[in-house]
Amino acid sequence: MRNRRTSRRLAGVAAALLALLAAAEGARRAADLPSLPTLVDLQFDLTPRSRSYKVFDANPIARSAHPAPLPTSLQPLEIAVPWKDGGALKLADFLATTHTQAFLVVQDGRIAYERYIDGDDASSRFASFSVAKSFVATLTGAALAQGAIKSLQEPIGNYLKPGEIDPAYAGITIGQLLDMRGGIDVDERYGGSLTSPVVRMFVTTDLTSFIARRHGLRFAPGSRFEYRSIDTLVLSRVLARATGMRLSDYAQRTLWEPLGMEQDASWSTDSDRHGVEKAFCCINTTARDFAKLGLLYLNEGRAGGKQIVAPAWTGEPRLPVNDGAVLDYRNGWWIPPGNAADRDFTAIGVFGQYIYVNPATRTVIVKLSDHGVEQDEVLTLLALRRISHHVSGRD
């Protein structure tokens, strides 16, 4: 009798657990969240952040039919870079301290230095996080050059239909989104909780519905700068509507093909069902192919014999002079402090992803890392500037 009662109790417990899991699964689907294993993986960093593309669905981006390998002219980098409290670190210590997975220095179009760890190599794919925002900015410049969008002063209501966005957002201009001045109220504070709007945006399986459910303005559009990933996401939906193409397909045609990208890449999406790119993050490719975006800007918007973006567009990020002690932002790129002489600028992704561009030294540096959230960014950029001076002989 006791065994029968125990069996019935165990069966009851099992049924209750299954019901609980079923309810949790129903709530998950209703909330447009990914699978429970995916949420657990993201919460506990089971997959390294630099490989986060393995967790999400993605749209493929094909390598160029005419790949253009970067020529190599390797040189030793026996250099110390400025670091904390007025100190300095040898290059190897700098890379180790900032948990670097891949480090690439391209000088005058040639690979001058290249280093990978943990068995990675030049064909290894890495996640980009917000480095992708600079790709979206470049695609915006290309759409403008092609006439798909007419002006940065156009309101986004010209492209996005009622019901796709709050009516309060219809008058926001393309340029305001590009410069992070849209005012859309999606808080950017990072954290593990799904109560954080930007985290919810990162994991949702339906980005179109996520955008449609946003309401309210933090400030009048155009009145000030405030870094918000939602601005890039909405901008990407404008691009998709203006070009009539998925963002990843437009990137393949407009950037991957003429830039001679050597490897297949991907752009993480909300889900296979919807296929909307996480445009505020999540282009996944190699260090060498990331570098080619920086080279496009050094080469005044030309690649593969084509003018991809206007020369004036590639000059925009370097126009501001940042005399402050913190980062500035313009046209989808960050401006490091003290850039008056170099007019350098950079793409930055959380956890330490960089495409650093220095027009004065004609250097592009790619650094892909598993570092902390927004950790040591200004120090890292000053170190990259020092490296660019060294490899160009400007010491």
Coordinates of C-alpha atoms in Angstrom, one line a residue:
M1 CA 0.0 0.0 0.0
R2 CA 2.8 2.4 0.9
N3 CA 4.5 1.9 -2.4
R4 CA 1.2 2.6 -4.2
R5 CA 0.6 5.7 -2.2
T6 CA 4.3 6.8 -2.9
S7 CA 3.8 6.2 -6.6
R8 CA 0.6 8.2 -6.7
R9 CA 2.3 11.0 -4.9
L10 CA 5.3 11.0 -7.2
A11 CA 3.0 10.9 -10.2
G12 CA 1.1 13.9 -8.7
V13 CA 4.3 15.8 -8.2
A14 CA 5.4 15.0 -11.8
A15 CA 2.1 16.1 -13.1
A16 CA 2.3 19.3 -11.1
L17 CA 5.8 20.0 -12.5
L18 CA 4.7 19.3 -16.0
A19 CA 1.8 21.7 -15.6
L20 CA 4.1 24.3 -14.2
L21 CA 6.5 23.9 -17.1
A22 CA 3.6 24.0 -19.5
A23 CA 2.4 27.2 -17.9
A24 CA 5.9 28.7 -18.0
E25 CA 6.2 27.7 -21.7
G26 CA 2.9 29.3 -22.5
A27 CA 3.9 32.5 -20.7
R28 CA 7.2 32.5 -22.5
R29 CA 5.5 32.2 -25.9
A30 CA 3.0 34.9 -25.0
A31 CA 5.8 37.2 -24.0
D32 CA 7.7 36.6 -27.3
L33 CA 10.7 35.1 -25.4
P34 CA 13.1 32.4 -26.7
S35 CA 13.3 28.9 -25.3
L36 CA 14.0 28.3 -21.6
P37 CA 17.4 26.7 -22.4
T38 CA 18.3 29.9 -24.4
L39 CA 17.3 32.1 -21.5
V40 CA 19.4 30.0 -19.1
D41 CA 22.4 30.1 -21.5
L42 CA 22.2 33.9 -21.7
Q43 CA 21.6 34.4 -18.0
F44 CA 24.6 32.4 -17.0
D45 CA 26.9 33.1 -19.9
L46 CA 27.2 29.4 -20.8
T47 CA 28.2 30.4 -24.3
P48 CA 31.1 32.9 -24.4
R49 CA 29.9 36.4 -25.3
S50 CA 32.1 36.5 -28.3
R51 CA 30.3 33.5 -29.6
S52 CA 26.7 34.6 -28.7
Y53 CA 25.6 34.2 -32.3
K54 CA 25.4 30.4 -31.5
V55 CA 22.4 31.1 -29.2
F56 CA 20.2 33.0 -31.7
D57 CA 18.6 32.3 -35.1
A58 CA 20.3 34.3 -37.9
N59 CA 20.0 35.4 -41.5
P60 CA 23.1 34.4 -43.6
I61 CA 25.3 36.9 -45.4
A62 CA 27.2 35.3 -48.2
R63 CA 30.9 35.9 -48.8
S64 CA 31.8 38.0 -51.8
A65 CA 31.9 36.3 -55.2
H66 CA 35.2 38.2 -55.7
P67 CA 37.0 37.9 -52.3
A68 CA 39.7 40.5 -51.8
P69 CA 42.2 39.1 -49.2
L70 CA 44.2 41.7 -47.4
P71 CA 47.9 41.7 -48.2
T72 CA 50.2 40.9 -45.3
S73 CA 53.3 42.8 -44.1
L74 CA 53.7 41.5 -40.6
Q75 CA 55.9 43.3 -38.1
P76 CA 56.7 42.8 -34.4
L77 CA 54.8 45.0 -32.0
E78 CA 57.3 45.6 -29.2
I79 CA 55.3 48.4 -27.6
A80 CA 53.9 49.5 -24.3
V81 CA 50.5 51.3 -24.3
P82 CA 49.2 53.8 -21.7
W83 CA 47.0 52.4 -19.1
K84 CA 45.5 53.1 -15.6
D85 CA 47.0 55.5 -13.1
G86 CA 49.5 56.8 -15.6
G87 CA 51.0 53.4 -16.0
A88 CA 51.7 51.3 -19.1
L89 CA 51.2 47.8 -20.2
K90 CA 53.1 45.7 -22.7
L91 CA 51.0 44.8 -25.7
A92 CA 50.6 41.1 -24.6
D93 CA 49.6 42.2 -21.1
F94 CA 47.1 44.8 -22.6
L95 CA 45.5 42.1 -24.7
A96 CA 45.3 39.6 -21.8
T97 CA 44.0 42.2 -19.3
T98 CA 41.2 43.1 -21.7
H99 CA 40.4 39.5 -22.5
T100 CA 41.1 39.8 -26.2
Q101 CA 40.1 36.9 -28.5
A102 CA 41.3 38.5 -31.8
F103 CA 43.5 41.5 -32.5
L104 CA 44.2 42.8 -36.0
V105 CA 46.2 45.9 -37.1
V106 CA 45.9 47.0 -40.7
Q107 CA 48.3 49.7 -41.8
D108 CA 48.0 51.3 -45.2
G109 CA 45.7 48.4 -46.3
R110 CA 48.2 45.7 -45.2
I111 CA 47.9 43.4 -42.2
A112 CA 50.8 44.5 -39.9
Y113 CA 49.9 42.5 -36.9
E114 CA 47.5 39.6 -36.2
R115 CA 46.9 37.6 -33.0
Y116 CA 44.3 35.0 -31.9
I117 CA 43.9 32.9 -28.8
D118 CA 42.3 29.6 -27.7
G119 CA 42.7 28.0 -31.2
D120 CA 41.0 30.8 -33.1
D121 CA 42.4 32.0 -36.4
A122 CA 41.6 34.3 -39.3
S123 CA 38.6 32.2 -40.3
S124 CA 37.0 32.3 -36.9
R125 CA 33.7 34.1 -36.6
F126 CA 33.0 36.5 -33.7
A127 CA 30.0 38.4 -32.4
S128 CA 30.1 42.2 -32.8
F129 CA 27.4 43.6 -30.4
S130 CA 27.0 47.3 -31.0
V131 CA 29.7 47.4 -33.6
A132 CA 26.8 46.5 -35.9
K133 CA 25.4 50.0 -35.4
S134 CA 28.2 51.4 -37.5
F135 CA 27.3 48.9 -40.2
V136 CA 23.7 50.2 -40.1
A137 CA 25.0 53.8 -40.3
T138 CA 27.1 52.8 -43.4
L139 CA 24.1 51.2 -45.0
T140 CA 22.1 54.4 -44.3
G141 CA 24.8 56.3 -46.2
A142 CA 24.6 53.8 -49.1
A143 CA 20.8 54.1 -49.3
L144 CA 21.2 57.9 -49.4
A145 CA 23.8 57.7 -52.2
Q146 CA 21.5 55.3 -54.1
G147 CA 18.4 57.5 -53.7
A148 CA 16.5 54.8 -51.7
I149 CA 16.2 57.5 -49.0
K150 CA 16.1 61.1 -50.2
S151 CA 17.3 63.0 -47.1
L152 CA 18.4 62.5 -43.5
Q153 CA 15.7 65.1 -42.7
E154 CA 12.9 62.8 -43.8
P155 CA 10.5 61.8 -41.1
I156 CA 10.3 58.1 -40.4
G157 CA 6.6 58.3 -40.8
N158 CA 7.2 58.4 -44.5
Y159 CA 8.3 54.8 -44.4
L160 CA 6.7 53.1 -41.4
K161 CA 3.0 52.7 -41.4
P162 CA 0.5 53.6 -38.6
G163 CA 0.4 50.7 -36.2
E164 CA 4.1 49.9 -36.8
I165 CA 5.2 52.8 -34.6
D166 CA 3.6 55.1 -32.0
P167 CA 2.2 58.2 -33.8
A168 CA 4.5 60.3 -31.5
Y169 CA 7.5 58.8 -33.3
A170 CA 6.3 59.5 -36.9
G171 CA 8.0 62.9 -37.0
I172 CA 11.4 61.7 -35.9
T173 CA 13.9 62.1 -38.7
I174 CA 16.3 59.5 -40.1
G175 CA 19.2 61.7 -39.1
Q176 CA 18.0 62.0 -35.5
L177 CA 18.0 58.2 -35.3
L178 CA 21.4 58.0 -36.8
D179 CA 22.8 60.4 -34.2
M180 CA 20.9 58.8 -31.3
R181 CA 18.7 61.8 -30.8
G182 CA 15.3 60.1 -31.4
G183 CA 14.0 60.3 -27.9
I184 CA 12.2 56.9 -28.1
D185 CA 11.7 55.7 -24.5
V186 CA 13.5 52.4 -24.3
D187 CA 15.9 52.5 -21.3
E188 CA 19.5 51.4 -22.1
R189 CA 20.6 50.1 -18.7
Y190 CA 22.1 46.7 -19.1
G191 CA 21.4 43.8 -16.6
G192 CA 20.4 40.2 -16.5
S193 CA 16.7 40.9 -15.7
L194 CA 14.0 40.7 -18.4
T195 CA 12.5 43.8 -16.8
S196 CA 15.3 45.8 -18.5
P197 CA 13.8 47.1 -21.8
V198 CA 17.1 46.8 -23.7
V199 CA 17.6 43.2 -22.5
R200 CA 14.0 42.4 -23.5
M201 CA 14.7 43.9 -26.9
F202 CA 17.9 41.7 -27.1
V203 CA 16.0 38.5 -26.5
T204 CA 12.5 39.0 -27.9
T205 CA 11.4 36.6 -30.7
D206 CA 9.3 39.4 -32.4
L207 CA 11.1 42.7 -32.8
T208 CA 8.3 44.1 -35.0
S209 CA 5.8 43.7 -32.2
F210 CA 8.4 45.0 -29.7
I211 CA 8.7 48.3 -31.7
A212 CA 4.9 48.6 -32.1
R213 CA 4.4 48.3 -28.3
R214 CA 6.8 51.2 -27.5
H215 CA 5.1 54.4 -26.4
G216 CA 6.3 57.7 -25.1
L217 CA 9.2 60.0 -25.6
R218 CA 12.1 60.6 -23.2
F219 CA 12.7 64.0 -24.7
A220 CA 11.8 66.1 -27.8
P221 CA 13.4 64.4 -30.8
G222 CA 16.6 66.2 -31.8
S223 CA 16.9 68.1 -28.6
R224 CA 19.9 66.1 -27.2
F225 CA 22.0 63.0 -27.5
E226 CA 21.2 59.9 -25.5
Y227 CA 22.6 56.6 -26.6
R228 CA 19.7 54.2 -27.3
S229 CA 19.8 50.9 -29.2
I230 CA 16.2 51.3 -30.1
D231 CA 17.1 54.2 -32.4
T232 CA 19.3 51.9 -34.6
L233 CA 16.6 49.2 -34.6
V234 CA 13.9 51.6 -35.8
L235 CA 16.4 53.0 -38.4
S236 CA 17.0 49.5 -39.7
R237 CA 13.2 49.1 -40.3
V238 CA 13.2 52.3 -42.3
L239 CA 16.1 50.9 -44.4
A240 CA 14.3 47.7 -45.0
R241 CA 11.2 49.5 -46.1
A242 CA 13.2 52.0 -48.2
T243 CA 15.3 49.4 -50.0
G244 CA 12.6 46.7 -50.2
M245 CA 15.1 44.2 -48.9
R246 CA 15.9 42.4 -45.7
L247 CA 18.7 44.3 -43.9
S248 CA 21.1 41.3 -44.2
D249 CA 20.4 41.0 -47.9
Y250 CA 21.0 44.7 -48.4
A251 CA 24.3 44.3 -46.4
Q252 CA 25.4 41.4 -48.6
R253 CA 24.7 43.3 -51.8
T254 CA 25.9 46.7 -50.7
L255 CA 28.9 45.9 -48.4
W256 CA 29.9 42.2 -48.5
E257 CA 30.1 41.9 -52.2
P258 CA 32.0 45.1 -53.2
L259 CA 34.2 45.0 -50.1
G260 CA 35.4 41.5 -51.1
M261 CA 34.5 39.9 -47.8
E262 CA 36.2 36.5 -47.6
Q263 CA 34.0 34.6 -45.3
D264 CA 30.3 33.8 -44.9
A265 CA 28.8 35.9 -42.1
S266 CA 25.4 36.1 -40.4
W267 CA 23.2 38.7 -38.7
S268 CA 21.4 37.4 -35.6
T269 CA 17.6 37.7 -35.8
D270 CA 14.7 37.7 -33.4
S271 CA 13.6 34.3 -34.7
D272 CA 13.5 32.2 -37.9
R273 CA 9.8 32.8 -38.0
H274 CA 10.1 36.6 -38.3
G275 CA 13.7 37.0 -39.5
V276 CA 14.1 40.5 -38.3
E277 CA 17.7 41.4 -37.7
K278 CA 18.9 42.5 -34.3
A279 CA 20.2 45.6 -36.1
F280 CA 21.5 47.2 -32.9
C281 CA 23.9 44.4 -32.5
C282 CA 24.9 41.0 -33.7
I283 CA 26.7 41.0 -37.1
N284 CA 28.9 38.0 -36.8
T285 CA 32.0 37.6 -39.0
T286 CA 35.8 37.5 -38.9
A287 CA 38.3 40.1 -37.7
R288 CA 39.6 40.6 -41.2
D289 CA 36.2 41.2 -42.7
F290 CA 35.3 43.6 -39.8
A291 CA 38.4 45.6 -40.8
K292 CA 37.1 46.1 -44.3
L293 CA 34.4 48.4 -43.0
G294 CA 37.1 50.7 -41.5
L295 CA 39.0 50.5 -44.8
L296 CA 35.9 51.7 -46.7
Y297 CA 36.0 54.9 -44.6
L298 CA 39.8 55.4 -45.1
N299 CA 39.3 55.0 -48.8
E300 CA 36.6 57.7 -49.0
G301 CA 33.7 55.4 -49.5
R302 CA 35.1 53.4 -52.4
A303 CA 35.6 49.6 -52.6
G304 CA 35.7 47.1 -55.5
G305 CA 35.7 49.9 -58.0
K306 CA 32.4 51.3 -56.6
Q307 CA 31.5 54.4 -54.7
I308 CA 29.5 52.8 -51.8
V309 CA 28.9 56.0 -49.8
A310 CA 29.7 59.6 -50.6
P311 CA 33.2 60.9 -49.7
A312 CA 31.5 63.5 -47.5
W313 CA 29.8 60.6 -45.6
T314 CA 33.0 59.0 -44.7
G315 CA 34.3 62.3 -43.5
E316 CA 31.4 63.0 -41.1
P317 CA 32.5 60.9 -38.1
R318 CA 35.9 62.7 -38.0
L319 CA 34.5 66.2 -38.1
P320 CA 33.8 66.7 -34.4
V321 CA 36.8 67.6 -32.2
N322 CA 36.4 65.9 -28.9
D323 CA 38.2 67.9 -26.2
G324 CA 36.4 66.3 -23.4
A325 CA 37.3 63.3 -21.2
V326 CA 34.5 61.1 -22.4
L327 CA 33.3 59.6 -25.6
D328 CA 31.3 61.6 -28.1
Y329 CA 29.0 60.2 -30.9
R330 CA 28.2 61.1 -34.4
N331 CA 26.8 59.4 -37.5
G332 CA 26.9 55.9 -36.0
W333 CA 30.5 56.2 -34.7
W334 CA 32.1 57.0 -31.4
I335 CA 34.6 59.9 -31.2
P336 CA 37.4 59.3 -28.6
P337 CA 38.7 62.1 -26.4
G338 CA 41.6 64.2 -27.7
N339 CA 41.0 63.5 -31.4
A340 CA 41.9 66.9 -32.8
A341 CA 45.2 65.8 -34.4
D342 CA 44.1 62.3 -35.6
R343 CA 40.4 62.8 -36.1
D344 CA 40.1 59.1 -35.2
F345 CA 36.8 57.4 -34.6
T346 CA 35.6 53.9 -33.7
A347 CA 32.8 51.4 -33.6
I348 CA 32.3 50.0 -30.1
G349 CA 30.4 46.9 -28.9
V350 CA 29.7 46.0 -25.3
F351 CA 32.2 43.5 -23.8
G352 CA 35.1 45.0 -25.8
Q353 CA 34.5 44.9 -29.6
Y354 CA 36.1 47.6 -31.6
I355 CA 36.7 48.7 -35.2
Y356 CA 39.1 51.7 -34.6
V357 CA 39.8 54.0 -37.6
N358 CA 42.7 56.5 -37.7
P359 CA 42.7 58.7 -40.8
A360 CA 45.9 60.5 -39.8
T361 CA 47.9 57.2 -39.6
R362 CA 45.8 55.3 -42.1
T363 CA 45.3 52.5 -39.6
V364 CA 42.4 50.2 -38.8
I365 CA 42.5 48.1 -35.7
V366 CA 40.0 45.4 -34.9
K367 CA 39.8 44.1 -31.3
L368 CA 37.3 41.4 -30.3
S369 CA 37.0 40.5 -26.7
D370 CA 35.1 38.9 -23.8
H371 CA 35.7 41.9 -21.4
G372 CA 33.3 43.5 -19.0
V373 CA 30.3 45.5 -19.8
E374 CA 31.5 48.9 -21.2
Q375 CA 34.8 48.3 -19.4
D376 CA 37.9 50.4 -20.0
E377 CA 36.6 51.8 -23.3
V378 CA 38.4 55.2 -23.3
L379 CA 41.7 53.6 -22.0
T380 CA 41.5 51.0 -24.7
L381 CA 41.0 53.7 -27.4
L382 CA 44.0 55.6 -26.2
A383 CA 46.0 52.4 -26.4
L384 CA 44.8 51.8 -29.9
R385 CA 45.7 55.3 -30.9
R386 CA 49.2 54.7 -29.5
I387 CA 49.5 51.5 -31.5
S388 CA 48.4 53.3 -34.7
H389 CA 51.1 55.9 -34.2
H390 CA 53.7 53.2 -33.7
V391 CA 52.9 51.1 -36.8
S392 CA 52.8 54.2 -39.0
G393 CA 56.1 55.5 -37.7
R394 CA 54.6 58.6 -36.1
D395 CA 56.1 57.9 -32.7

